[in-house]
Amino acid sequence: MDVAEHVGVSRSAVSRAFTEGASIQADKRDRILEAAKTLGYQPNFFARTLSTPAQKKRSNLVAILISDFSNPYQSHLFEVLSNILQQHGKQPMLLNVKHEQDLEQAILRLSGYQVDGVIAVAGSLPVEGFEQCLRLSLPLVTLGRADERGIIPSVQTDNVQAGRLAAEHLIRLGITKLGFIAGRQDGSASNERYQGFKNVVEEQLGFIPERLCAQSYSYSAGFELATREIETIRELDGIFCASDALAMGVLDSCRDIARIPVPEQLRIVGCDNVPQAAWQGYQLTTIVQPVKEIAKTVMEKLNQIWSNHHDTQTNTRISPILKVRRT
């Protein structure tokens, strides 16, 4: 027995009950959904898009492309993006794209799934690589890397301001021997954070801060770099790291390998405010990326694209804030 027969309604009423925004009485929708649960019915949304006229096709799938899961910020961002998509009746679809050469094939696969849009969290991948989305008419918003040509819309934290906030905080504490630990050499967020940090140090202290590159935003990269460069770090009394994961790796290396007391001898500031930064074992001072605001803005941009509104700002930068904890 199908759901329509069980409830005593038309099949079109069942279809409307499972379609967001469709016209159907609330009590009828509740009866249909309860019957579907009892009968174990599951609608095939993908098949529905195949049988719908082209101008009305909606799969409600939104792909999220992520390029670096070694950084816990990516997992945190995916969780928040997924939540807001689901709140708007969309289903997130995760693709892990590690290398630039994988990008084109990943986007071609997405077109086969008839996704409604793509959110690309790929600060280490060139934004030009996503032009395949435009050729396939896939709505696209990037995070972590802006398109300076103004073609592909993006949302990101004001990373230069993040670096300035970190430097100003450390200088207020009387710290004068300052260093920066970068993530990837080609990471635009890392480079922008260093630029803001360097600008303030030059303006207020008159020198260029020490810069070390971990080649990754991960915990292990931070731990290994701090262990390898421990003599350089001993000469510093304040470090700004391009990510929280890097900062936590540096912190553990200083405590466990070099026996450098934090914060008594060395101050450490991270960037992101991932959940682990607040753990009791770290209590990491950090520059907060406003993840919920980022996700909300991404959703607004996608809605504007779906509504054919082209007068929106292409590149949106959201201001970070300083979160002072123990380090």
XYZ file of C-alpha atoms in Angstrom:
327
model
C 0.000 0.000 0.000
C 1.422 3.394 -0.930
C 1.238 6.551 1.194
C -1.478 8.212 -0.916
C -3.791 5.229 -0.601
C -3.032 4.810 3.128
C -3.956 8.428 3.921
C -6.706 8.748 1.313
C -5.158 11.597 -0.662
C -3.823 12.102 -4.178
C -0.251 11.308 -5.134
C 0.276 14.975 -5.945
C -0.621 15.796 -2.317
C 2.099 13.390 -1.151
C 4.573 15.066 -3.490
C 3.622 18.515 -2.118
C 4.071 17.280 1.465
C 7.721 16.533 0.714
C 8.331 19.747 -1.249
C 9.480 22.793 0.666
C 7.143 25.762 0.198
C 4.458 23.765 -1.626
C 0.802 24.608 -0.936
C -0.736 22.025 1.391
C -2.719 22.176 4.620
C -0.585 21.661 7.722
C -2.739 18.857 9.148
C -2.699 17.014 5.816
C 1.105 17.324 5.599
C 1.424 15.953 9.150
C -0.803 12.949 8.322
C 1.166 12.225 5.144
C 4.536 12.464 6.879
C 3.364 10.233 9.723
C 2.069 7.650 7.246
C 5.335 7.769 5.321
C 7.220 7.108 8.546
C 4.933 4.160 9.388
C 5.204 2.634 5.906
C 8.924 3.285 5.560
C 8.407 5.462 2.490
C 11.326 7.567 1.250
C 10.841 10.040 -1.617
C 13.345 9.915 -4.465
C 14.190 13.594 -4.819
C 16.842 12.978 -7.451
C 14.450 11.067 -9.692
C 11.940 13.886 -9.260
C 14.368 16.409 -10.732
C 14.803 14.207 -13.803
C 11.072 14.253 -14.514
C 10.578 17.973 -13.858
C 10.586 20.538 -16.698
C 14.069 22.001 -17.145
C 13.145 25.496 -16.031
C 11.857 24.154 -12.676
C 14.538 21.594 -11.903
C 15.774 21.666 -8.307
C 17.756 18.833 -6.775
C 18.194 20.773 -3.478
C 21.769 19.435 -3.424
C 24.543 21.922 -2.680
C 28.113 20.665 -3.026
C 30.791 21.755 -0.571
C 34.329 21.341 -1.924
C 37.045 21.222 0.729
C 40.756 20.924 0.015
C 42.470 20.466 3.399
C 40.978 18.372 6.199
C 44.269 18.428 8.126
C 43.082 21.806 9.410
C 40.228 21.351 11.946
C 38.803 24.705 10.857
C 37.625 23.025 7.647
C 35.624 20.430 9.591
C 34.177 23.156 11.813
C 33.215 25.252 8.785
C 31.644 22.248 7.029
C 29.481 21.572 10.083
C 28.201 25.157 10.202
C 27.648 25.353 6.428
C 25.780 22.033 6.495
C 23.487 23.249 9.263
C 22.494 26.450 7.493
C 21.943 24.644 4.195
C 19.646 22.154 5.887
C 17.761 24.968 7.583
C 17.035 26.313 4.086
C 15.848 22.966 2.739
C 19.117 22.090 0.990
C 21.151 18.910 1.336
C 24.961 19.286 1.615
C 27.175 17.069 -0.504
C 30.852 16.862 0.471
C 33.719 16.525 -2.016
C 37.319 16.304 -0.793
C 39.531 17.895 -3.458
C 43.178 17.662 -2.447
C 44.928 18.768 -5.622
C 44.353 21.297 -8.371
C 44.370 18.567 -11.017
C 41.428 16.835 -9.273
C 39.278 19.955 -9.430
C 38.015 19.771 -13.019
C 36.950 16.131 -12.689
C 35.200 16.864 -9.392
C 33.211 19.708 -10.945
C 32.243 17.539 -13.931
C 30.932 14.893 -11.529
C 28.883 17.550 -9.756
C 27.157 18.546 -12.985
C 25.994 14.937 -13.305
C 24.302 15.151 -9.911
C 22.452 18.323 -10.999
C 23.520 20.188 -7.871
C 21.845 23.549 -7.278
C 25.088 25.228 -6.226
C 28.715 24.846 -5.177
C 30.513 26.223 -2.119
C 34.273 25.944 -2.610
C 36.399 26.062 0.555
C 39.721 26.025 -1.208
C 42.161 28.718 -0.145
C 45.129 26.808 -1.548
C 43.563 26.254 -4.994
C 43.581 28.976 -7.690
C 40.182 30.602 -8.058
C 40.530 30.414 -11.857
C 40.230 26.629 -11.521
C 36.562 27.047 -10.670
C 35.668 28.650 -13.993
C 34.473 25.195 -15.061
C 31.505 25.831 -12.741
C 30.668 28.976 -14.692
C 30.887 27.141 -18.023
C 28.474 24.527 -16.671
C 26.171 27.227 -15.211
C 26.718 25.948 -11.665
C 26.091 28.701 -9.070
C 29.336 29.105 -7.137
C 30.588 30.912 -4.031
C 34.211 30.565 -2.877
C 35.615 30.790 0.640
C 39.244 31.362 1.555
C 40.339 32.902 -1.746
C 38.828 35.931 -3.484
C 38.521 36.412 -7.225
C 40.176 39.796 -7.705
C 38.680 39.993 -11.211
C 35.242 40.270 -9.621
C 33.754 37.362 -11.572
C 33.250 34.650 -8.925
C 31.578 35.764 -5.662
C 33.462 35.038 -2.452
C 33.046 35.322 1.308
C 35.981 35.382 3.685
C 37.318 36.820 6.878
C 39.272 40.063 6.617
C 42.598 38.280 7.016
C 44.730 41.428 6.955
C 42.682 42.719 9.886
C 43.185 39.367 11.658
C 46.952 39.874 11.483
C 46.661 43.439 12.727
C 44.550 42.353 15.714
C 47.112 39.708 16.694
C 50.033 42.154 16.492
C 48.216 44.901 18.405
C 47.292 42.451 21.181
C 50.857 41.189 21.616
C 52.343 44.681 21.538
C 49.843 45.850 24.183
C 51.222 43.083 26.415
C 54.722 44.553 26.052
C 55.911 41.843 23.661
C 58.686 43.095 21.376
C 60.344 39.991 19.871
C 57.634 38.875 17.493
C 57.367 36.076 14.957
C 54.809 34.612 12.561
C 54.280 30.967 11.599
C 52.705 30.620 8.168
C 50.664 27.746 6.779
C 51.014 26.886 3.111
C 53.426 28.995 1.098
C 50.662 29.585 -1.482
C 47.860 30.018 1.058
C 46.229 33.389 0.458
C 44.737 33.568 3.976
C 48.122 32.875 5.571
C 49.860 35.457 3.412
C 47.236 38.112 4.139
C 47.424 37.451 7.889
C 51.185 37.871 7.763
C 50.807 41.112 5.828
C 48.522 42.612 8.481
C 50.777 41.361 11.285
C 53.940 42.703 9.609
C 52.365 46.086 8.902
C 51.578 46.725 12.575
C 54.955 45.465 13.803
C 56.742 47.718 11.304
C 54.531 50.701 12.181
C 54.852 50.372 15.946
C 58.196 48.623 16.549
C 60.169 49.475 13.429
C 61.229 45.993 12.262
C 59.980 43.079 10.140
C 58.909 40.107 12.298
C 60.503 36.684 11.949
C 58.546 34.499 9.496
C 58.647 30.691 9.520
C 56.629 28.513 7.120
C 55.164 25.173 8.184
C 53.881 24.317 4.646
C 50.546 23.209 6.136
C 47.914 24.440 8.589
C 47.908 21.176 10.567
C 48.772 20.383 14.179
C 51.624 18.066 13.164
C 53.132 20.756 10.911
C 53.151 23.196 13.818
C 54.656 20.661 16.221
C 57.372 19.613 13.773
C 58.286 23.169 12.800
C 58.555 24.302 16.429
C 60.721 21.301 17.281
C 62.960 21.912 14.249
C 63.204 25.696 14.739
C 63.294 25.656 18.536
C 66.397 27.852 18.810
C 64.736 30.541 16.681
C 61.587 30.319 18.795
C 63.633 30.669 22.000
C 64.628 34.127 20.779
C 60.992 35.243 20.536
C 58.507 36.240 23.212
C 55.409 36.370 21.015
C 54.197 34.251 18.073
C 51.161 34.607 15.800
C 50.234 31.390 13.982
C 48.210 31.297 10.755
C 45.806 28.716 12.232
C 44.753 27.358 15.602
C 45.979 23.878 14.679
C 49.460 25.252 13.997
C 49.362 27.184 17.274
C 48.380 24.097 19.272
C 51.201 22.097 17.686
C 53.685 24.863 18.508
C 52.329 25.088 22.050
C 52.745 21.361 22.696
C 56.267 21.336 21.253
C 57.289 24.288 23.425
C 55.861 22.680 26.561
C 56.918 19.064 26.017
C 60.147 19.300 23.971
C 61.738 22.682 24.655
C 60.286 23.232 28.155
C 59.399 26.820 27.246
C 56.666 27.997 29.631
C 53.575 29.458 27.956
C 52.489 32.202 28.587
C 55.185 33.097 31.146
C 58.047 33.116 28.620
C 56.271 32.925 25.281
C 52.863 34.241 24.181
C 51.061 32.373 21.395
C 48.089 33.592 19.352
C 46.221 31.390 16.883
C 43.650 32.160 14.212
C 40.209 30.560 13.551
C 38.730 29.791 16.999
C 38.086 26.118 16.283
C 36.287 24.272 19.134
C 39.568 22.665 20.273
C 41.050 26.102 20.995
C 38.801 26.392 24.055
C 39.799 22.970 25.446
C 41.214 23.169 28.950
C 44.587 21.829 27.838
C 45.031 24.732 25.402
C 42.853 27.733 26.289
C 44.333 29.343 23.197
C 44.132 33.082 22.601
C 42.999 33.418 19.003
C 41.559 35.588 16.267
C 37.979 34.462 15.734
C 36.720 33.755 12.245
C 32.958 34.551 12.433
C 31.911 31.201 10.968
C 28.162 31.600 11.492
C 28.186 34.993 9.793
C 30.283 33.574 6.958
C 27.801 30.721 6.440
C 24.833 33.103 6.568
C 26.435 35.368 3.962
C 27.202 32.395 1.695
C 23.543 31.373 1.884
C 22.456 34.916 1.017
C 24.747 34.982 -2.021
C 23.453 31.637 -3.281
C 19.869 32.809 -2.879
C 20.693 35.952 -4.842
C 22.215 33.866 -7.635
C 19.187 31.556 -7.706
C 16.926 34.609 -7.866
C 18.994 36.110 -10.717
C 20.012 39.140 -8.643
C 23.310 40.325 -10.078
C 23.685 43.597 -8.182
C 25.234 42.008 -5.090
C 28.764 42.712 -3.859
C 31.135 40.159 -5.395
C 33.780 39.911 -2.657
C 32.606 40.132 0.956
C 35.112 40.340 3.811
C 33.836 39.932 7.360
C 35.651 41.451 10.325
C 37.298 39.044 12.808
C 37.512 39.599 16.570
C 40.134 38.883 19.229
C 39.359 36.152 21.784
C 41.729 36.364 24.764
C 42.300 33.139 26.690
C 45.292 31.832 28.631
C 48.142 31.780 26.097
